[in-house]
Coordinates of C-alpha atoms and ligand atoms in Angstrom, one line a residue:
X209 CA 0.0 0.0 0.0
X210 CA 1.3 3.5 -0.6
X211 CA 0.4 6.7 -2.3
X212 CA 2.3 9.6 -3.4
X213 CA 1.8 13.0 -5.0
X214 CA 4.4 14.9 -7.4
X215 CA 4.8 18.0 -5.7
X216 CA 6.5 19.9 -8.9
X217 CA 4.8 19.2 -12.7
X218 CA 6.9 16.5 -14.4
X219 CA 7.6 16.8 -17.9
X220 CA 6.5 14.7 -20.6
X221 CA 10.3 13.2 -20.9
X222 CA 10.2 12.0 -17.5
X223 CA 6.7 10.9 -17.4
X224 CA 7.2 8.8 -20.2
X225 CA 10.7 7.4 -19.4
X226 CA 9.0 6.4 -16.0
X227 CA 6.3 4.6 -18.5
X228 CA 8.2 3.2 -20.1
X229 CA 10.4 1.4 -17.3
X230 CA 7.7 0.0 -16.3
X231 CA 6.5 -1.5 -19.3
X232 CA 10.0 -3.1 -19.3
X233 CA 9.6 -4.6 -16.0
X234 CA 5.5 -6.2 -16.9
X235 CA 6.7 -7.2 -20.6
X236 CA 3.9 -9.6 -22.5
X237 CA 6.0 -13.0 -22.7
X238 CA 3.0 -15.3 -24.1
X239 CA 3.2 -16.0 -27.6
X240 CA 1.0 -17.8 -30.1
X241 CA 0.8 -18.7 -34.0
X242 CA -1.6 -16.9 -35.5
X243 CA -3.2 -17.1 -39.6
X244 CA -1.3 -14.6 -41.6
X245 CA -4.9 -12.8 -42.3
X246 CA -5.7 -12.6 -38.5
X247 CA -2.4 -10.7 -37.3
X248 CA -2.9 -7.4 -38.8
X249 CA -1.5 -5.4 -36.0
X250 CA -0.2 -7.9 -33.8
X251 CA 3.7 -7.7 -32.6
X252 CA 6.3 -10.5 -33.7
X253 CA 7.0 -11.9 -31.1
X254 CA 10.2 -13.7 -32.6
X255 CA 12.5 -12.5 -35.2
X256 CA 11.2 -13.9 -38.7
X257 CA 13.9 -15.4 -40.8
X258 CA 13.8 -16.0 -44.2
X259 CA 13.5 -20.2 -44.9
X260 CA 14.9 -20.1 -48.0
X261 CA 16.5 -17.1 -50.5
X262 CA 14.1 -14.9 -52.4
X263 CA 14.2 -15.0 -54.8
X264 CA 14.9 -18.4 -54.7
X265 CA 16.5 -18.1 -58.2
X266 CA 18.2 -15.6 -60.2
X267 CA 15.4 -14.0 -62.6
X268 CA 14.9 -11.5 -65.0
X269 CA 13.4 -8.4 -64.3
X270 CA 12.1 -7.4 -67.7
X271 CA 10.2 -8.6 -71.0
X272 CA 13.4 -9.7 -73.7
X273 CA 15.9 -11.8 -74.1
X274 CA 18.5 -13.4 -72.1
X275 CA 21.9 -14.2 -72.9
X276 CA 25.2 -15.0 -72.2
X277 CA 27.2 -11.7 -72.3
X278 CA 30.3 -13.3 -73.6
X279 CA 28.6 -14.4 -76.1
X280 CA 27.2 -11.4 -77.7
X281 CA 29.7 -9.9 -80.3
X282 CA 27.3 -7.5 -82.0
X283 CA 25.9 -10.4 -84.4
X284 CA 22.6 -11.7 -84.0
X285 CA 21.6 -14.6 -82.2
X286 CA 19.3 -17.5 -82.4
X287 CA 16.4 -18.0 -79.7
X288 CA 16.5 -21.7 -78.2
X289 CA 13.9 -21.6 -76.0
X290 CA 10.7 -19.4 -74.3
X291 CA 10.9 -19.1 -70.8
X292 CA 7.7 -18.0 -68.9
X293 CA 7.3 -17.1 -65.5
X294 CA 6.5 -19.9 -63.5
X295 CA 8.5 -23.0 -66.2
X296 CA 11.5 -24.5 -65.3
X297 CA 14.2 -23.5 -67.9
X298 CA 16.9 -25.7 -69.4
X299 CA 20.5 -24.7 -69.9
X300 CA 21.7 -22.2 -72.1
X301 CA 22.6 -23.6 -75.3
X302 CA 25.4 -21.7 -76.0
X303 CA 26.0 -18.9 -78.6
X304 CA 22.0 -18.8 -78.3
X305 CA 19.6 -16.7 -76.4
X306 CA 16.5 -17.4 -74.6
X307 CA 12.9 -15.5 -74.9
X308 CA 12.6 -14.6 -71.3
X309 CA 9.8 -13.0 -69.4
X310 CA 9.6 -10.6 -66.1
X311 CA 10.0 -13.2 -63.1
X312 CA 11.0 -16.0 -65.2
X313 CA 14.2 -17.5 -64.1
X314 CA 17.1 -17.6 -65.8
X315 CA 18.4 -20.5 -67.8
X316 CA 22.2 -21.9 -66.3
X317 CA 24.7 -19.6 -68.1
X318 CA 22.6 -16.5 -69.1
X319 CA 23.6 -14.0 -66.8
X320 CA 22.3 -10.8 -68.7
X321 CA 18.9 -10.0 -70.2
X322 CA 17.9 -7.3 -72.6
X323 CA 14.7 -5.7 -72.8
X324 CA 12.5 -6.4 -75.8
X325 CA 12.6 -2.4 -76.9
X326 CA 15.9 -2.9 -77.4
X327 CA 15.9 -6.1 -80.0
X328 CA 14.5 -7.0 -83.2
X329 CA 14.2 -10.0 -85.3
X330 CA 15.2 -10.6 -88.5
X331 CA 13.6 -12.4 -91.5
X332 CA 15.5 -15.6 -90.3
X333 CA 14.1 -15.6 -87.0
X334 CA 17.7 -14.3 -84.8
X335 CA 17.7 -11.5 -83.1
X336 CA 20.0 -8.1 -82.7
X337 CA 20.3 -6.0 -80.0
X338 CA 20.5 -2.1 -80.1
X339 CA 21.9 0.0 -77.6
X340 CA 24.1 -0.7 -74.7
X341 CA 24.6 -4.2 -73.1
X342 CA 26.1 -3.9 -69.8
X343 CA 26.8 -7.8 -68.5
X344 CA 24.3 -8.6 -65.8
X345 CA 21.8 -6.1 -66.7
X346 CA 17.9 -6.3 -66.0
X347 CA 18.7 -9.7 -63.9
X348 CA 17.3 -10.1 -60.3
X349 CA 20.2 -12.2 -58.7
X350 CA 19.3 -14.9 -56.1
X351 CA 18.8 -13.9 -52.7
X352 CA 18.4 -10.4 -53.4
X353 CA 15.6 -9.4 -51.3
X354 CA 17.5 -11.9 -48.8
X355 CA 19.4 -15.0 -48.1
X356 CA 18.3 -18.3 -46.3
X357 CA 18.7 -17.6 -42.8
X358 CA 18.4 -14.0 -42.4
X359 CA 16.1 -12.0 -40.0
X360 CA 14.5 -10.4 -42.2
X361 CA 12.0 -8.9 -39.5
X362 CA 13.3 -8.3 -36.0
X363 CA 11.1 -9.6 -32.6
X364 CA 9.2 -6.2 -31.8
X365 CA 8.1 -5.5 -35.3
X366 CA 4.5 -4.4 -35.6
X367 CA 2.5 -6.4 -38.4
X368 CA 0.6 -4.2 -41.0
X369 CA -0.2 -4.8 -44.3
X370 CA 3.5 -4.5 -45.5
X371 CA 5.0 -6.6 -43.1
X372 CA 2.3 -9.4 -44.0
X373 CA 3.0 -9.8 -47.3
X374 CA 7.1 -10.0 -46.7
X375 CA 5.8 -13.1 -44.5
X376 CA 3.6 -14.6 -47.3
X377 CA 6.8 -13.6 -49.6
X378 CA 8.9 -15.8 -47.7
X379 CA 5.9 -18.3 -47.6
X380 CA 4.6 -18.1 -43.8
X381 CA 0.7 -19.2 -43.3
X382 CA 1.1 -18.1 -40.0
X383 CA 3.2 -16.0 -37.9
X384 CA 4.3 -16.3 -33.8
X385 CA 3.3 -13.3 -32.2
X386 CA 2.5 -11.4 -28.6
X387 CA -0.7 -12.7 -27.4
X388 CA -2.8 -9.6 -27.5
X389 CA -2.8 -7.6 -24.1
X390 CA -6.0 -7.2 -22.3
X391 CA -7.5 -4.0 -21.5
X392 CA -9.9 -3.0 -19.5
X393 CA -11.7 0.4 -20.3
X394 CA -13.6 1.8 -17.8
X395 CA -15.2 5.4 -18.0
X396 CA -16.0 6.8 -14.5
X397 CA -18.7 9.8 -13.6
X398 CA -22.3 10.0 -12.7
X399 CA -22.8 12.0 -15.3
X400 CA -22.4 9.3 -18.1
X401 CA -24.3 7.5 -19.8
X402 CA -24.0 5.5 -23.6
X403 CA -25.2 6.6 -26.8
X404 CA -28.7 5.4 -27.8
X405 CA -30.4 5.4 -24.1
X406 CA -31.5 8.7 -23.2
X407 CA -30.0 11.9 -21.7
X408 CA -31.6 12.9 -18.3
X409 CA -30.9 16.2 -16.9
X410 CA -27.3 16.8 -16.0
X411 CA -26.2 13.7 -18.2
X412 CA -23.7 13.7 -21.4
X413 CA -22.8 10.8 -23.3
X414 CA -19.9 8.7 -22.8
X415 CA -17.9 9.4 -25.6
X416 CA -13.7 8.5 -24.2
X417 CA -15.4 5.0 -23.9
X418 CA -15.7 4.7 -27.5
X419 CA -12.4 6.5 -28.5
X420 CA -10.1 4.1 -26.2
X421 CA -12.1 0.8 -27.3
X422 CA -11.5 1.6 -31.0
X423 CA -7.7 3.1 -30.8
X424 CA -6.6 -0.1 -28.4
X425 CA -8.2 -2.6 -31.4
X426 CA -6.0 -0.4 -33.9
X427 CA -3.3 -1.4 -31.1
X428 CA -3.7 -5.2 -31.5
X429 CA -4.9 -5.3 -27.6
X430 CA -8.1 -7.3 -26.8
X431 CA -10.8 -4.7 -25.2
X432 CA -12.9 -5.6 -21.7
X433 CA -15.2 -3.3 -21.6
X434 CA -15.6 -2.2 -18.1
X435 CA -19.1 0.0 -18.8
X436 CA -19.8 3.3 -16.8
X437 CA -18.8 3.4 -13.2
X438 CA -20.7 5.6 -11.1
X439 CA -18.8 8.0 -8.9
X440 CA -19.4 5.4 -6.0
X441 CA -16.7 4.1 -3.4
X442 CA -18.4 0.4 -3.4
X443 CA -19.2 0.3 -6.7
X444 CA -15.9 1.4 -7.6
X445 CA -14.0 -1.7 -5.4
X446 CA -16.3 -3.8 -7.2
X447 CA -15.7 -3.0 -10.4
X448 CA -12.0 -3.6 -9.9
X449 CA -12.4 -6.6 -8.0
X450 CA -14.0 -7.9 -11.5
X451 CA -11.3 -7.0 -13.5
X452 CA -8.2 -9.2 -11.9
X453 CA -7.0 -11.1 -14.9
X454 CA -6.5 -8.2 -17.0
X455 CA -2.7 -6.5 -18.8
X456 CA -3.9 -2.8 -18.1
X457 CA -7.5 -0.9 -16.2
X458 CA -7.6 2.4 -18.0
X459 CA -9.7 4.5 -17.0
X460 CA -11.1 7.9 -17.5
X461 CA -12.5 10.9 -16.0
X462 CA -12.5 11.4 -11.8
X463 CA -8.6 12.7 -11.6
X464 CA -9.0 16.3 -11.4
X465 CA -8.2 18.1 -8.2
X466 CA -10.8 18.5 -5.9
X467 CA -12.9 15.9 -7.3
X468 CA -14.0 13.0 -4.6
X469 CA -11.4 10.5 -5.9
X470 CA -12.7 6.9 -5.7
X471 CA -10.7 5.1 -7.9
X472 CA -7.8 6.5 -5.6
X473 CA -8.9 5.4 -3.2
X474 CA -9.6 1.7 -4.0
X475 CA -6.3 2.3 -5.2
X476 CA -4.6 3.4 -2.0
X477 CA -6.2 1.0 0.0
X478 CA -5.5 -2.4 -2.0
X479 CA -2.8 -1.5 -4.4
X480 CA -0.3 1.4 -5.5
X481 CA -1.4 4.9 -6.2
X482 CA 0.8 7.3 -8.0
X483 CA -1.2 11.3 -8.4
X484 CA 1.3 12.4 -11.8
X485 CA 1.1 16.5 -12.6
X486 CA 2.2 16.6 -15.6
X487 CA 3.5 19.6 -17.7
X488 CA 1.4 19.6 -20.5
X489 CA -1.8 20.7 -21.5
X490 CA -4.6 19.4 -22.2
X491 CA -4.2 16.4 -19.2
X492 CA -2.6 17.7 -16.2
X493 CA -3.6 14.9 -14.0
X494 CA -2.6 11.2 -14.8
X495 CA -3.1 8.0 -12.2
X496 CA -0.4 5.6 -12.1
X497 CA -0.8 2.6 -10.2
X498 CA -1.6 -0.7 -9.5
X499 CA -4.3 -2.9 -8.5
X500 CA -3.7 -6.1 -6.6
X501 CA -0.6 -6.4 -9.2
X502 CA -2.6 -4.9 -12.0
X503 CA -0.9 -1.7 -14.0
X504 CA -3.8 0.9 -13.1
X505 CA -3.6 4.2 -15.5
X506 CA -6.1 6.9 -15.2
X507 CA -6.8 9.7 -18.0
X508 CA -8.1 12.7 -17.1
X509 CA -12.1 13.2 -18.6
X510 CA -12.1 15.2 -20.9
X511 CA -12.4 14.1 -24.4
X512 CA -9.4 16.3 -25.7
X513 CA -7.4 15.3 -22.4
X514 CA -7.6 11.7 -22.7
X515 CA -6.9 11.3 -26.4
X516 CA -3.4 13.5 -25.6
X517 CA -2.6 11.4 -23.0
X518 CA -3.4 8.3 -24.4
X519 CA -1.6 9.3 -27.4
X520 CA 1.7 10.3 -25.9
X521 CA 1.7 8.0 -22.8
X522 CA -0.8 4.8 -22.6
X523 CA 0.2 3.9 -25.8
X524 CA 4.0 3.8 -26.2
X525 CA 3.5 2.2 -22.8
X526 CA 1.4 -0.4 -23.9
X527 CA 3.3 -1.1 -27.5
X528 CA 6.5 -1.0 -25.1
X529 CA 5.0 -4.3 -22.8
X530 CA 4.7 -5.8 -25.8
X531 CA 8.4 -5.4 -27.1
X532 CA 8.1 -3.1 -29.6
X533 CA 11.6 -0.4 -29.1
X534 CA 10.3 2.6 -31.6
X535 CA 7.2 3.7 -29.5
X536 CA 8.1 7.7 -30.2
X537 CA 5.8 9.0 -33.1
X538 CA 7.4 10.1 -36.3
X539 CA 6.7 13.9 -35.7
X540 CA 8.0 17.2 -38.6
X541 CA 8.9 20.3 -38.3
X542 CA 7.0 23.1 -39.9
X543 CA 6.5 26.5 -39.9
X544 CA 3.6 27.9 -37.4
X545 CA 0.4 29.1 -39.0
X546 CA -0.3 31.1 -35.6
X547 CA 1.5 33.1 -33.3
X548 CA 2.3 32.3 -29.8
X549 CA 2.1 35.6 -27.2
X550 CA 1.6 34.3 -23.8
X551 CA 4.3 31.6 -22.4
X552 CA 2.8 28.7 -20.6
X553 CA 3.9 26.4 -17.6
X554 CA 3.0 23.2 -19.1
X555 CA 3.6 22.5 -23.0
X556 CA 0.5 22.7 -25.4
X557 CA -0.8 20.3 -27.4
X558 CA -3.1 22.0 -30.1
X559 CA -5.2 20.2 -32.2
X560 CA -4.2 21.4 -35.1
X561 CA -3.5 20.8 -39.6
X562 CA -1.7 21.7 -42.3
X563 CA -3.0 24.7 -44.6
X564 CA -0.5 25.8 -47.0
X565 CA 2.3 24.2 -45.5
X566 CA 1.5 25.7 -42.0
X567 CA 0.0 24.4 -38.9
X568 CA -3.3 25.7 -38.4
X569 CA -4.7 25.3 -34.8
X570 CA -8.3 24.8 -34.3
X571 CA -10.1 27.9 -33.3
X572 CA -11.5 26.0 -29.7
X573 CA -9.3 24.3 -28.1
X574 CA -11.2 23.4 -24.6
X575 CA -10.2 20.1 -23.9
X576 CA -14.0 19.4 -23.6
X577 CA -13.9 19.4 -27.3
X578 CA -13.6 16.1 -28.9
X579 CA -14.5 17.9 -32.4
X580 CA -11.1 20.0 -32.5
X581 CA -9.6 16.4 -33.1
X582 CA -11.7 15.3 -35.5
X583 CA -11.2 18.4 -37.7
X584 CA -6.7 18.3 -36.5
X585 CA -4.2 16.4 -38.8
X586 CA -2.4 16.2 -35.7
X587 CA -0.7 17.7 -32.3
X588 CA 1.0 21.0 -32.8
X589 CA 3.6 21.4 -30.0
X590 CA 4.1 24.5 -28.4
X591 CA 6.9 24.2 -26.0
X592 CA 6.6 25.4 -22.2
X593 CA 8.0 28.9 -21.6
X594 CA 8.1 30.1 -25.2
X595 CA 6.3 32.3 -27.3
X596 CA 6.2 31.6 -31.2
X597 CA 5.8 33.9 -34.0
X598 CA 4.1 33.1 -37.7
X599 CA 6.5 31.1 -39.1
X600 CA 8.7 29.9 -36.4
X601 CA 9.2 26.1 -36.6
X602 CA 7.5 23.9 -34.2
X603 CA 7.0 19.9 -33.9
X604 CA 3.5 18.4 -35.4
X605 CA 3.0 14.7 -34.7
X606 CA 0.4 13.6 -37.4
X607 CA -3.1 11.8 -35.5
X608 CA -2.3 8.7 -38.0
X609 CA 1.2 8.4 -36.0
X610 CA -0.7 7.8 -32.9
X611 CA -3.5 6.2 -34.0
X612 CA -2.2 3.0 -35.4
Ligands
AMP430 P1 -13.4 14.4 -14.6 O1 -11.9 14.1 -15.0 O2 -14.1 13.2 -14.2 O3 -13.5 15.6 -13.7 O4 -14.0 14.8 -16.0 C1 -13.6 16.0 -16.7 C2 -14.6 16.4 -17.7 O5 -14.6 15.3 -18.7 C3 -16.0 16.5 -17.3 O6 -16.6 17.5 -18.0 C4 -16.7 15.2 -17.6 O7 -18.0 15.3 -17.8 C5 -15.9 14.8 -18.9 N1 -15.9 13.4 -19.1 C6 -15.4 12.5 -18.2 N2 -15.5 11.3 -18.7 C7 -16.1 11.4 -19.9 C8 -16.4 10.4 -20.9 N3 -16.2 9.1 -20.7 N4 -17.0 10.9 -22.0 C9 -17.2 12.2 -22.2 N5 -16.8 13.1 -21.3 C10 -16.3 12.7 -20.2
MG431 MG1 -15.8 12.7 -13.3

């Protein structure tokens, strides 16, 4: 048991190095095979090595001819044979040259291959070749794309679309992977309630319960869906009493100051509880903890704040329990569309896009604004104690980064 609060805002550095530590100390070890069209966004979770060279054989990488370049001396030569993708061809007779097609292989002793622009045949049926031969050209060598043996995709690698078809290339029907982690998404406040039941007085839909179910699929994690909790004490224990076999409880809302704090609570009395200031803006307040074992992390509520927190910090926390080492969105530099007057304490996040080259910040940027991000391209940084002027560069880390 044991609680503590930061007394002086912690940067995002820090907070995410202390993440990140501790993804490194609950790492995801279970692994499984999974069906090559059932691991879109799962993590390797050993290095993938190629079985066999690819290409297997040397082949040519154009419609035309192959040949022997020794043999060429400027005459024309007779065709012996038609190779097609897919047949096996014989030798090279020599002094001859082959009808070759792209992603045919190449007969023993051709070793160049002109293109079919570049050759003609004559009356008798031979062919001559214009232009410049240079010996090996238009010839895809074996084991180009790689040799048997090779990791050809490191442990930690996130599977896409991309990555998939490498592992069909190399002729994988299935691939070992990270089990996916499981997540439990809980969205505390009184005030909540889900989309198609009605609104009573007071009441707003729960909307962070949707965003965090649908980003953590894009994740690869599997999603329990922990419902509304009502700001409750008993409710509260019970709800995480429920939720013991699970990777991660995220939840939302019930972390700002001043608020009557019952995940905290449950926290400090049966786990570890962690109150995080952090120096940016939107989400301030963070939860770090555990549960009787379980990694507890809890966003701040409002729409704005928890997709900048769970963009920066739950998920390069999450992709790092799973292995994965390049957790930092790819982020550019551009030139500010804006101008910066006031300096802040904590850095800014703006929800913001690209117009003409610039970053544009969305006109409202109350972190009760969900909208801002639908309309951003991304998170315009504005660093803490600086002002900017149009023009000035600044750091913009596309939505897409952080989304997938
Ligand atoms: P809290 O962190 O509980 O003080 O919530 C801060 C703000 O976010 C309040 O205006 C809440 O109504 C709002 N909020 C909290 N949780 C959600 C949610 N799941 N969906 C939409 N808004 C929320
Ligand atoms: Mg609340």
């Amino acid at each position: 048991m044991s609680s503590a609060t930061q007394s002086s805002l912690l940067s995002l550095e820090q907070a995410l190095a202390l993440l990140l530590a501790q993804a490194e100390a609950a790492p995801i070890l279970e692994q499984e095979w999974v069906a090559l069209a059932a691991a879109d966004t799962r993590v390797l979770a050993e290095p993938l090595l190629a079985p066999r060279d690819m290409p297997p054989w040397a082949n040519s990488a154009m419609d035309g001819y192959a040949l022997r370049y020794a043999d060429w001396r400027g005459a024309a030569l007779a065709v012996s044979q038609r190779i097609q993708a897919g047949s096996a061809p014989q030798p090279l007779q020599p002094g001859t040259c082959a009808r070759i097609f792209t992603g045919a292989p190449m007969p023993a002793g051709a070793d160049t291959v002109v293109m079919q622009e570049n050759a003609e045949l004559d009356p008798a049926g031979q062919v001559l070749f214009s232009g410049d031969l240079k010996p090996g050209q238009n010839v895809r060598p074996q084991g180009q794309e790689c040799t048997q043996g090779e990791v050809v995709l490191p442990a930690g690698s996130r599977l896409g679309p991309i990555e998939l078809g490498l592992a069909a290339s190399l002729g994988y029907a299935a691939v070992p992977v990270k089990r996916q982690p499981r997540v439990a998404v809980l969205s505390t406040g009184d005030e909540l309630v889900e989309p198609g039941q009605p609104l009573g007085p007071g009441q707003i839909y729960n909307s962070n319960r949707q965003v965090l179910i649908s980003w953590l699929e894009r994740l690869g994690c599997a999603v329990v869906d922990g419902g509304i909790l009502p700001d409750d004490l008993s409710l509260t224990r019970a709800a995480l009493h429920d939720l013991a076999e699970v990777d991660l409880i995220l939840s939302t809302g019930g972390v700002s100051v001043g608020e009557a704090d019952y995940l905290g609570q449950v926290l400090r009395e049966d786990g570890e509880l962690t109150l995080w200031k952090l120096a940016i803006k939107p989400g301030k307040p963070l939860t770090c903890g555990q549960y009787r074992g379980v990694p507890v992390m809890g966003l701040p509520g409002n729409p704005a704040s928890t997709l900048v927190t769970f963009g920066l910090l739950a998920r390069p926390y999450l992709l790092r329990r799973l292995g994965v080492q390049r957790v930092a969105p790819l982020a550019m530099q551009l030139p500010a569309g804006f101008s910066w007057s006031k300096p802040g304490q904590r850095r800014e996040y703006l929800r913001a896009r690209i117009e003409h080259g610039r970053v544009v910040p969305y006109a409202n940027q109350s972190s009760g604004v969900l909208r801002s991000a639908a309309w951003a391209e991304g998170l315009a940084e504005v660093m803490e104690h600086s002002t900017l002027a149009e023009g000035d560069s600044l750091r913009f880390i596309p939505l897409s980064e952080l989304l997938g």
